Short mmCIF file of C-alpha atoms in Angstrom, two decimals:
data_model
loop_
_atom_site.label_atom_id
_atom_site.label_comp_id
_atom_site.label_asym_id
_atom_site.label_seq_id
_atom_site.Cartn_x
_atom_site.Cartn_y
_atom_site.Cartn_z
CA MET I 303 -21.22 133.21 -24.50
CA THR I 304 -22.56 131.47 -21.40
CA THR I 305 -22.57 133.40 -18.26
CA ALA I 306 -20.99 131.65 -15.29
CA ARG I 307 -23.40 130.65 -12.53
CA ARG I 308 -23.33 132.68 -9.26
CA ILE I 309 -24.09 130.47 -6.30
CA LEU I 310 -23.72 131.37 -2.68
CA LEU I 311 -23.97 129.22 0.44
CA VAL I 312 -24.95 131.25 3.54
CA ASP I 313 -24.03 129.55 6.88
CA ALA I 314 -25.17 131.09 10.16
CA ASP I 315 -22.06 131.11 12.45
CA ALA I 316 -22.46 128.93 15.60
CA PHE I 317 -26.19 129.36 15.10
CA PHE I 318 -27.59 127.65 18.13
CA VAL I 319 -25.02 129.19 20.35
CA ALA I 320 -25.69 132.70 18.94
CA VAL I 321 -29.32 132.34 19.43
CA ALA I 322 -29.09 130.99 22.96
CA ARG I 323 -27.01 134.05 23.78
CA GLN I 324 -29.66 136.36 22.32
CA VAL I 325 -32.39 134.61 24.25
CA ASP I 326 -30.57 134.83 27.62
CA PRO I 327 -28.09 137.79 27.40
CA GLU I 328 -27.40 137.85 31.17
CA GLY I 329 -26.67 134.06 31.35
CA ALA I 330 -25.65 132.30 28.18
CA GLY I 331 -24.85 135.71 26.61
CA LYS I 332 -21.95 136.20 29.13
CA ALA I 333 -20.56 132.63 28.93
CA ALA I 334 -17.66 132.23 26.66
CA LEU I 335 -17.68 128.49 27.28
CA LEU I 336 -21.21 127.60 26.10
CA ILE I 337 -22.73 124.24 25.20
CA VAL I 338 -26.22 124.08 23.62
CA GLY I 339 -28.13 120.79 23.86
CA GLY I 340 -29.25 120.09 27.39
CA ARG I 341 -28.76 120.82 31.12
CA PRO I 342 -25.84 119.39 33.11
CA GLY I 343 -26.73 115.79 34.15
CA SER I 344 -29.17 115.38 31.29
CA ARG I 345 -28.96 112.45 28.82
CA GLY I 346 -28.90 114.80 25.80
CA VAL I 347 -26.20 115.40 23.30
CA VAL I 348 -24.40 118.56 22.13
CA CYS I 349 -26.28 120.43 19.44
CA SER I 350 -23.67 123.15 19.18
CA ALA I 351 -20.79 124.59 21.11
CA SER I 352 -18.95 127.91 21.18
CA TYR I 353 -15.60 128.03 19.42
CA GLU I 354 -13.98 128.32 22.88
CA CYS I 355 -15.48 124.96 23.88
CA ARG I 356 -14.48 123.31 20.64
CA ALA I 357 -10.89 124.11 21.49
CA PHE I 358 -11.32 121.55 24.29
CA GLY I 359 -12.56 118.88 21.91
CA VAL I 360 -16.31 119.43 22.38
CA ARG I 361 -18.23 118.45 19.26
CA SER I 362 -21.77 118.23 17.98
CA ALA I 363 -23.56 114.94 18.68
CA MET I 364 -21.30 114.30 21.74
CA PRO I 365 -23.08 113.23 24.91
CA ILE I 366 -23.43 116.20 27.30
CA SER I 367 -21.76 114.22 30.04
CA ARG I 368 -18.60 113.63 27.92
CA ALA I 369 -18.56 117.28 26.80
CA LEU I 370 -18.57 118.47 30.49
CA LYS I 371 -15.62 116.12 31.22
CA LEU I 372 -13.67 117.76 28.41
CA CYS I 373 -14.75 121.29 29.32
CA PRO I 374 -16.06 121.22 33.03
CA GLU I 375 -16.34 125.07 33.23
CA ALA I 376 -18.80 125.26 30.33
CA MET I 377 -22.37 126.43 30.78
CA CYS I 378 -24.97 124.04 29.39
CA VAL I 379 -28.39 125.30 28.08
CA PRO I 380 -31.23 123.57 26.19
CA VAL I 381 -31.82 124.31 22.56
CA PRO I 382 -34.01 127.45 22.22
CA ARG I 383 -36.11 125.77 19.46
CA GLY I 384 -38.73 128.39 18.98
CA ALA I 385 -36.26 131.24 18.78
CA CYS I 386 -34.09 129.26 16.36
CA SER I 387 -36.95 128.64 14.04
CA SER I 388 -37.84 132.37 14.17
CA ARG I 389 -34.34 133.51 13.51
CA SER I 390 -33.98 131.11 10.64
CA ARG I 391 -37.10 132.53 8.95
CA GLU I 392 -35.81 136.04 9.47
CA ILE I 393 -32.48 135.21 7.80
CA GLN I 394 -34.26 133.54 4.87
CA ALA I 395 -36.47 136.67 4.42
CA VAL I 396 -33.27 138.83 4.12
CA LEU I 397 -31.71 136.45 1.58
CA ALA I 398 -34.92 136.60 -0.52
CA ARG I 399 -34.40 140.36 -0.91
CA PHE I 400 -31.08 139.69 -2.75
CA ALA I 401 -31.50 136.31 -4.50
CA PRO I 402 -34.32 135.28 -6.82
CA VAL I 403 -33.89 131.65 -5.65
CA VAL I 404 -33.19 130.68 -2.05
CA GLN I 405 -33.09 127.07 -0.90
CA ALA I 406 -32.95 126.17 2.84
CA SER I 407 -30.44 123.39 3.22
CA SER I 408 -31.00 123.16 6.98
CA ILE I 409 -32.19 125.50 9.76
CA ASP I 410 -28.97 127.45 9.48
CA GLU I 411 -27.78 126.96 5.90
CA TRP I 412 -29.18 128.44 2.64
CA TYR I 413 -28.12 128.18 -0.98
CA CYS I 414 -28.70 131.31 -3.11
CA ASP I 415 -28.73 131.44 -6.91
CA LEU I 416 -27.92 134.98 -8.05
CA GLY I 417 -28.13 134.16 -11.69
CA GLY I 418 -29.37 137.06 -13.78
CA THR I 419 -28.69 139.70 -11.09
CA GLU I 420 -25.43 140.98 -12.57
CA ALA I 421 -26.84 144.26 -13.94
CA LEU I 422 -29.02 144.67 -10.78
CA TYR I 423 -25.92 144.86 -8.74
CA GLY I 424 -23.92 146.91 -11.22
CA HIS I 425 -21.77 144.01 -12.24
CA GLU I 426 -19.92 144.14 -8.96
CA PRO I 427 -17.82 141.08 -7.92
CA LEU I 428 -19.78 138.26 -6.34
CA ALA I 429 -17.81 138.81 -3.09
CA ALA I 430 -18.99 142.38 -2.87
CA THR I 431 -22.61 141.33 -3.11
CA ALA I 432 -21.98 138.61 -0.48
CA HIS I 433 -20.48 141.23 1.90
CA ARG I 434 -23.64 143.40 1.56
CA ILE I 435 -25.83 140.31 2.22
CA ARG I 436 -23.85 139.50 5.33
CA GLN I 437 -24.22 143.06 6.63
CA ALA I 438 -27.97 143.03 5.88
CA VAL I 439 -28.46 139.81 7.79
CA PHE I 440 -26.63 141.18 10.79
CA GLU I 441 -28.59 144.44 10.80
CA ALA I 442 -31.90 142.53 10.61
CA THR I 443 -31.14 139.72 13.15
CA GLY I 444 -28.00 140.52 15.09
CA LEU I 445 -26.51 137.27 13.80
CA ASN I 446 -23.32 136.74 11.81
CA VAL I 447 -23.26 134.56 8.80
CA SER I 448 -20.42 133.25 6.66
CA ILE I 449 -20.82 133.12 2.85
CA GLY I 450 -18.95 130.96 0.28
CA GLY I 451 -19.50 131.59 -3.41
CA GLY I 452 -18.63 130.19 -6.80
CA THR I 453 -20.06 128.64 -9.99
CA SER I 454 -21.66 125.60 -8.22
CA ARG I 455 -23.21 124.39 -5.06
CA LEU I 456 -20.02 122.28 -4.46
CA ILE I 457 -17.66 125.27 -4.66
CA ALA I 458 -19.91 127.37 -2.51
CA LYS I 459 -20.04 124.59 0.11
CA MET I 460 -16.19 124.25 0.27
CA ALA I 461 -15.68 128.04 0.15
CA VAL I 462 -17.94 128.72 3.08
CA GLU I 463 -15.55 126.57 5.28
CA VAL I 464 -12.69 128.97 4.25
CA ALA I 465 -14.90 132.05 4.88
CA LYS I 466 -15.70 131.23 8.53
CA PRO I 467 -13.90 133.67 10.90
CA LYS I 468 -12.68 131.07 13.29
CA PRO I 469 -10.14 132.20 15.99
CA GLY I 470 -6.78 132.56 14.29
CA SER I 471 -8.07 131.99 10.77
CA GLY I 472 -7.91 135.66 9.51
CA ALA I 473 -11.06 135.09 7.49
CA ASP I 474 -13.62 137.90 7.18
CA GLY I 475 -16.78 135.90 6.63
CA VAL I 476 -16.77 135.76 2.83
CA HIS I 477 -14.89 133.66 0.29
CA CYS I 478 -15.78 133.49 -3.37
CA VAL I 479 -13.98 131.43 -5.95
CA PRO I 480 -13.69 133.10 -9.44
CA PRO I 481 -14.80 131.16 -12.53
CA GLY I 482 -11.99 129.01 -13.81
CA GLY I 483 -10.38 128.84 -10.37
CA GLU I 484 -12.34 125.82 -9.13
CA ALA I 485 -9.73 123.10 -9.56
CA ALA I 486 -6.97 125.25 -7.90
CA PHE I 487 -9.22 126.09 -5.08
CA LEU I 488 -10.15 122.47 -4.38
CA SER I 489 -6.53 121.34 -4.47
CA ARG I 490 -5.99 122.48 -0.81
CA PHE I 491 -8.55 119.93 0.52
CA ARG I 492 -8.39 116.24 1.48
CA LEU I 493 -10.67 113.91 -0.53
CA ALA I 494 -12.50 113.05 2.75
CA ASP I 495 -13.42 116.72 2.98
CA LEU I 496 -15.57 116.66 -0.14
CA PRO I 497 -19.34 116.23 0.34
CA MET I 498 -20.49 112.64 -0.43
CA VAL I 499 -16.95 111.14 -0.10
CA GLY I 500 -17.74 108.91 2.89
CA PRO I 501 -15.34 106.90 5.11
CA ARG I 502 -15.52 103.79 2.94
CA LEU I 503 -14.76 105.63 -0.34
CA ALA I 504 -12.00 107.68 1.38
CA GLU I 505 -10.39 104.43 2.63
CA LYS I 506 -10.56 102.91 -0.77
CA LEU I 507 -9.02 105.93 -2.41
CA ALA I 508 -6.28 105.97 0.24
CA ARG I 509 -5.38 102.37 -0.73
CA MET I 510 -4.98 103.71 -4.32
CA GLY I 511 -2.63 106.31 -2.98
CA LEU I 512 -5.17 109.15 -3.29
CA GLU I 513 -5.63 111.14 -0.10
CA THR I 514 -5.87 114.76 -1.29
CA VAL I 515 -7.92 116.36 -4.05
CA GLN I 516 -4.66 117.27 -5.76
CA ASP I 517 -3.68 113.57 -5.81
CA ALA I 518 -6.85 112.77 -7.67
CA GLN I 519 -6.65 115.71 -10.01
CA ALA I 520 -3.35 114.17 -11.27
CA TRP I 521 -5.30 111.12 -12.50
CA PRO I 522 -7.06 111.26 -15.85
CA ALA I 523 -10.75 110.41 -15.72
CA GLU I 524 -10.13 107.15 -17.67
CA ALA I 525 -7.75 105.91 -14.90
CA LEU I 526 -10.29 106.67 -12.13
CA VAL I 527 -13.06 104.90 -14.16
CA SER I 528 -10.86 101.84 -14.60
CA ARG I 529 -10.29 101.60 -10.84
CA LEU I 530 -13.64 102.73 -9.48
CA GLY I 531 -16.07 101.83 -12.27
CA GLU I 532 -17.88 104.11 -14.73
CA ARG I 533 -20.24 105.78 -12.43
CA ALA I 534 -18.04 106.40 -9.39
CA GLY I 535 -14.96 107.16 -11.46
CA THR I 536 -16.73 109.73 -13.67
CA TRP I 537 -18.28 111.31 -10.65
CA LEU I 538 -15.07 111.68 -8.79
CA ALA I 539 -13.22 113.06 -11.79
CA ARG I 540 -15.74 115.72 -12.12
CA ARG I 541 -15.98 116.38 -8.42
CA VAL I 542 -12.26 117.03 -7.87
CA ARG I 543 -12.30 119.56 -10.74
CA GLY I 544 -15.26 121.42 -9.31
CA VAL I 545 -17.78 120.30 -11.84
CA ASP I 546 -21.26 120.22 -10.24
CA ASP I 547 -24.42 120.77 -12.23
CA SER I 548 -26.87 120.51 -9.31
CA ILE I 549 -29.35 123.32 -9.18
CA VAL I 550 -30.60 125.54 -6.34
CA SER I 551 -34.27 124.75 -5.95
CA PRO I 552 -36.66 126.82 -3.76
CA ARG I 553 -37.81 123.70 -1.87
CA GLU I 554 -36.29 120.25 -1.48
CA ARG I 555 -38.68 117.46 -1.20
CA GLN I 556 -39.26 116.20 2.33
CA LYS I 557 -37.46 112.88 2.86
CA GLN I 558 -38.76 111.71 6.22
CA VAL I 559 -40.62 112.82 9.36
CA SER I 560 -39.18 111.61 12.60
CA ARG I 561 -39.29 111.85 16.37
CA GLU I 562 -36.96 110.41 18.96
CA ASP I 563 -36.47 110.73 22.80
CA THR I 564 -33.38 110.20 24.96
CA PHE I 565 -34.56 109.01 28.35
CA ALA I 566 -33.40 110.26 31.75
CA ARG I 567 -32.60 106.70 32.70
CA ASP I 568 -32.08 103.55 30.61
CA LEU I 569 -35.32 101.53 29.89
CA ASP I 570 -35.36 97.81 30.24
CA ASP I 571 -39.07 97.07 30.78
CA ASP I 572 -40.69 96.05 27.53
CA GLU I 573 -44.09 97.32 28.54
CA VAL I 574 -42.66 100.72 29.38
CA ILE I 575 -40.66 100.85 26.16
CA GLU I 576 -43.82 100.04 24.15
CA ARG I 577 -45.64 102.82 25.93
CA GLU I 578 -42.94 105.23 24.94
CA LEU I 579 -43.25 103.94 21.32
CA LEU I 580 -46.95 104.90 21.45
CA ARG I 581 -46.06 108.39 22.75
CA LEU I 582 -43.68 108.84 19.83
CA ALA I 583 -46.26 107.57 17.44
CA VAL I 584 -48.77 110.13 18.52
CA ARG I 585 -46.27 112.89 17.93
CA VAL I 586 -44.70 111.77 14.71
CA SER I 587 -48.06 110.93 13.07
CA ALA I 588 -49.27 114.42 14.06
CA ASP I 589 -46.20 115.92 12.42
CA LEU I 590 -47.05 113.83 9.26
CA ARG I 591 -50.64 115.07 9.05
CA ARG I 592 -49.59 118.65 9.76
CA GLN I 593 -47.63 118.56 6.52
CA ALA I 594 -50.55 116.86 4.70
CA LEU I 595 -48.50 113.73 4.06
CA ARG I 596 -49.09 109.95 4.27
CA ALA I 597 -46.28 107.48 4.48
CA ARG I 598 -45.56 103.85 3.45
CA THR I 599 -42.23 103.21 5.27
CA VAL I 600 -41.95 102.98 9.05
CA THR I 601 -38.57 102.83 10.78
CA VAL I 602 -37.89 102.13 14.44
CA LYS I 603 -34.53 103.15 16.05
CA VAL I 604 -33.14 102.23 19.39
CA LYS I 605 -29.84 103.32 20.88
CA ASP I 606 -28.66 100.81 23.53
CA ARG I 607 -27.03 101.54 26.89
CA ASP I 608 -23.60 101.16 25.24
CA PHE I 609 -24.60 103.75 22.57
CA LYS I 610 -25.03 101.13 19.86
CA SER I 611 -27.64 102.38 17.35
CA ARG I 612 -29.91 99.83 15.66
CA THR I 613 -32.79 100.27 13.26
CA ALA I 614 -35.52 98.08 11.66
CA GLN I 615 -37.72 99.14 8.80
CA ARG I 616 -40.81 98.09 7.12
CA THR I 617 -42.46 99.24 3.82
CA LEU I 618 -46.24 98.83 3.70
CA ALA I 619 -48.50 98.08 0.74
CA SER I 620 -50.48 101.31 1.26
CA PHE I 621 -50.05 104.73 2.84
CA ILE I 622 -50.93 105.47 6.47
CA GLU I 623 -51.29 108.68 8.60
CA SER I 624 -53.01 107.69 11.87
CA GLU I 625 -51.21 107.12 15.13
CA LYS I 626 -52.99 103.74 15.38
CA SER I 627 -51.57 102.58 12.11
CA VAL I 628 -48.12 103.84 12.96
CA VAL I 629 -48.08 101.95 16.14
CA LYS I 630 -49.38 98.81 14.59
CA ALA I 631 -46.52 98.95 11.95
CA ALA I 632 -43.81 100.00 14.44
CA ARG I 633 -44.51 97.60 17.33
CA PRO I 634 -43.29 94.41 15.53
CA LEU I 635 -40.12 96.27 14.58
CA LEU I 636 -39.46 97.32 18.12
CA ARG I 637 -40.11 93.71 19.33
CA HIS I 638 -37.71 92.40 16.74
CA LEU I 639 -34.94 94.78 17.83
CA ARG I 640 -35.56 93.91 21.48
CA GLY I 641 -35.50 90.23 20.69
CA LYS I 642 -32.23 90.48 18.91
CA ARG I 643 -30.54 92.38 21.77
CA PRO I 644 -32.65 92.65 24.88
CA VAL I 645 -30.47 95.22 26.67
CA PRO I 646 -31.46 98.51 28.32
CA ILE I 647 -32.08 101.35 25.86
CA ARG I 648 -31.28 105.04 26.31
CA LEU I 649 -33.02 106.32 23.14
CA LEU I 650 -36.09 105.34 20.99
CA GLY I 651 -37.19 106.83 17.72
CA ILE I 652 -39.71 106.51 14.87
CA ALA I 653 -39.30 107.76 11.33
CA LEU I 654 -41.89 107.81 8.58
CA SER I 655 -40.89 108.07 4.91
CA HIS I 656 -41.77 107.24 1.27
CA PHE I 657 -44.66 109.76 1.06
CA ASP I 658 -47.69 109.89 -1.20
CA ASP I 659 -46.47 113.17 -2.78
CA ASP I 660 -43.26 111.39 -3.95
CA PRO I 661 -43.17 110.84 -7.73
CA ASP I 662 -41.44 107.47 -7.11
CA THR I 663 -44.36 105.74 -5.47
CA ALA I 664 -44.57 102.58 -7.44
CA PRO I 665 -45.00 99.43 -5.43
CA LEU I 666 -41.67 98.56 -3.82
CA PRO I 667 -40.45 95.46 -2.05
CA ALA I 668 -40.07 95.82 1.75
CA ALA I 669 -36.49 96.83 1.46
CA GLN I 670 -34.56 97.35 4.70
CA LEU I 671 -32.85 100.66 4.16
CA GLY I 672 -30.55 102.43 6.56
CA LEU I 673 -31.71 105.68 8.25
CA PHE I 674 -30.56 107.74 11.25
CA GLY I 675 -26.95 107.17 10.19
CA ALA I 676 -26.92 103.46 11.17
CA GLU I 677 -27.35 100.32 9.15
CA ALA I 678 -30.93 98.96 9.40
CA VAL I 679 -31.66 95.57 10.90
CA PRO I 680 -33.74 93.66 8.48
CA VAL I 681 -37.00 91.99 9.74
CA ALA I 682 -36.54 88.36 8.82
CA ALA I 683 -39.24 86.32 7.14
CA PRO I 684 -40.77 83.83 9.49
CA ALA I 685 -39.42 80.31 9.33
CA THR I 686 -41.73 77.35 8.31
CA GLY I 687 -44.10 76.59 11.11
CA SER I 688 -43.45 79.91 12.96
CA ALA I 689 -46.00 82.67 13.51
CA PRO I 690 -46.98 84.52 10.27
CA ALA I 691 -45.45 87.92 9.53
CA PRO I 692 -47.42 90.79 11.04
CA ALA I 693 -50.23 92.09 8.74
CA ASP I 694 -50.10 95.56 7.37
CA PRO I 695 -52.28 98.16 9.23
CA GLU I 696 -55.72 98.61 7.61
CA GLU I 697 -56.53 102.34 7.64
CA SER I 698 -60.05 103.19 6.70
CA PRO I 699 -61.52 106.68 5.82
CA ARG I 700 -63.21 106.55 9.19
CA ASP I 701 -59.86 106.08 10.95
CA ARG I 702 -58.50 109.16 9.16
CA ALA I 703 -61.50 111.19 9.92
CA LEU I 704 -61.30 110.32 13.60
CA THR I 705 -57.56 111.12 13.71
CA ARG I 706 -58.10 114.50 12.11
CA ALA I 707 -60.89 115.18 14.58
CA LEU I 708 -58.40 114.48 17.38
CA ASP I 709 -55.92 116.91 15.73
CA ARG I 710 -58.45 119.69 15.90
CA ILE I 711 -59.03 118.99 19.63
CA ARG I 712 -55.29 119.03 20.29
CA ASP I 713 -54.80 122.26 18.24
CA ARG I 714 -57.44 123.96 20.31
CA TYR I 715 -56.80 122.70 23.79
CA GLY I 716 -53.15 121.57 23.74
CA ALA I 717 -51.26 118.46 22.72
CA GLY I 718 -52.17 116.71 26.05
CA ALA I 719 -55.95 117.41 25.82
CA ILE I 720 -56.72 113.87 24.54
CA LEU I 721 -54.37 110.97 24.56
CA PRO I 722 -54.36 107.15 24.43
CA ALA I 723 -55.23 105.84 27.90
CA ARG I 724 -51.81 104.16 28.31
CA LEU I 725 -50.16 107.57 28.20
CA VAL I 726 -52.10 109.02 31.14
CA ASP I 727 -51.01 106.36 33.76
CA PRO I 728 -49.41 108.39 36.58
CA GLU I 729 -47.55 105.37 37.76
CA GLN I 730 -45.58 104.98 34.52
CA ASP I 731 -42.98 107.72 34.09
CA THR I 732 -39.55 107.49 32.49
CA GLY I 733 -38.35 110.87 33.68
CA PRO I 734 -37.40 113.89 31.66
CA ARG I 735 -36.81 113.34 27.92
CA VAL I 736 -34.65 115.09 25.44
CA GLU I 737 -36.58 115.42 22.17
CA GLU I 738 -34.42 115.12 19.09
#
């Protein structure tokens, strides 16, 4: 007889808000209406908001200025990044005492596989173990977590939303779905609530008369396949019945390393914007080397004054790691974006991906893939008689050795100890930035 899997998803409740209150008990700690993400008047976005602020319509990723229009009495504070990282590690350490496999899904979410621990915990119900984990996390960190449980990651993910003790919900922080009860549990949700059912698929399903999970459960798998195709139809038929074979792995492969800045004022001077691109390249390439990675794909993102996000991407023939190579690959992408729409920008970002530790590193075409949640803008091939496409950066062993020597200097004397000359011009200043 096969034993049912025992999967938990642990979600720290209003994590950034809770940590901000711990860091500043006399300020943020006493503010019921609290927004974390930036100071009033900043160009940042909401990272998290207290439940009281959410009642006013404040949501994550909303500009701070709009959030304060909705909730003018709220207190706004920056993200306490160091404290958040520390608390995240502390929570994961507690979870490791209970579960043989713990996977961090984000800074405030962890999947736990308790397979094989039934006898260890006296064959108690999964919910009872979850309550003990919840208490242990609170005793160790002073933070509350919500825990969803079931036979798969999908069920645990959906169950944790039911577990969260939101005002008026009556929930106690734990909700576990018993084996065999997956389909009945999911029937309460809309299809759009399921992970990986995006807006386009949800719209397509709505046109088929399918808006809730219960609607889709009434369709046999063959009918879904005939309307959606073999792959999508089979996937959805399994999904709405709670079938999910994905495993909990101790470490998910890094997908990308990125840095972006929101500026205190919109930038319209191309020379200044390219200087900020250089600043980002220094930081993101350092992040890359710190993780002992090299990348082949470079993506540049801009967010225009009207909040329109645009990206351009380029896949190189070889891997790079130095800030010089990152800039050389990124600059033509930025110029392409600026040439297409030369309007003031409020945000600039660089992402590096397709790493040399990825098993899928066979040569690829320079595909223009979407990152940052926006559709990428392809870099068009030059027309006949136009200037040739920019050459790939050539990165020699000497370049890499020099870059790593600079890293050692910065590690010892600070990030600003040695910088490209363009970044130490006192006349060029774009004002405070919100790092994202």
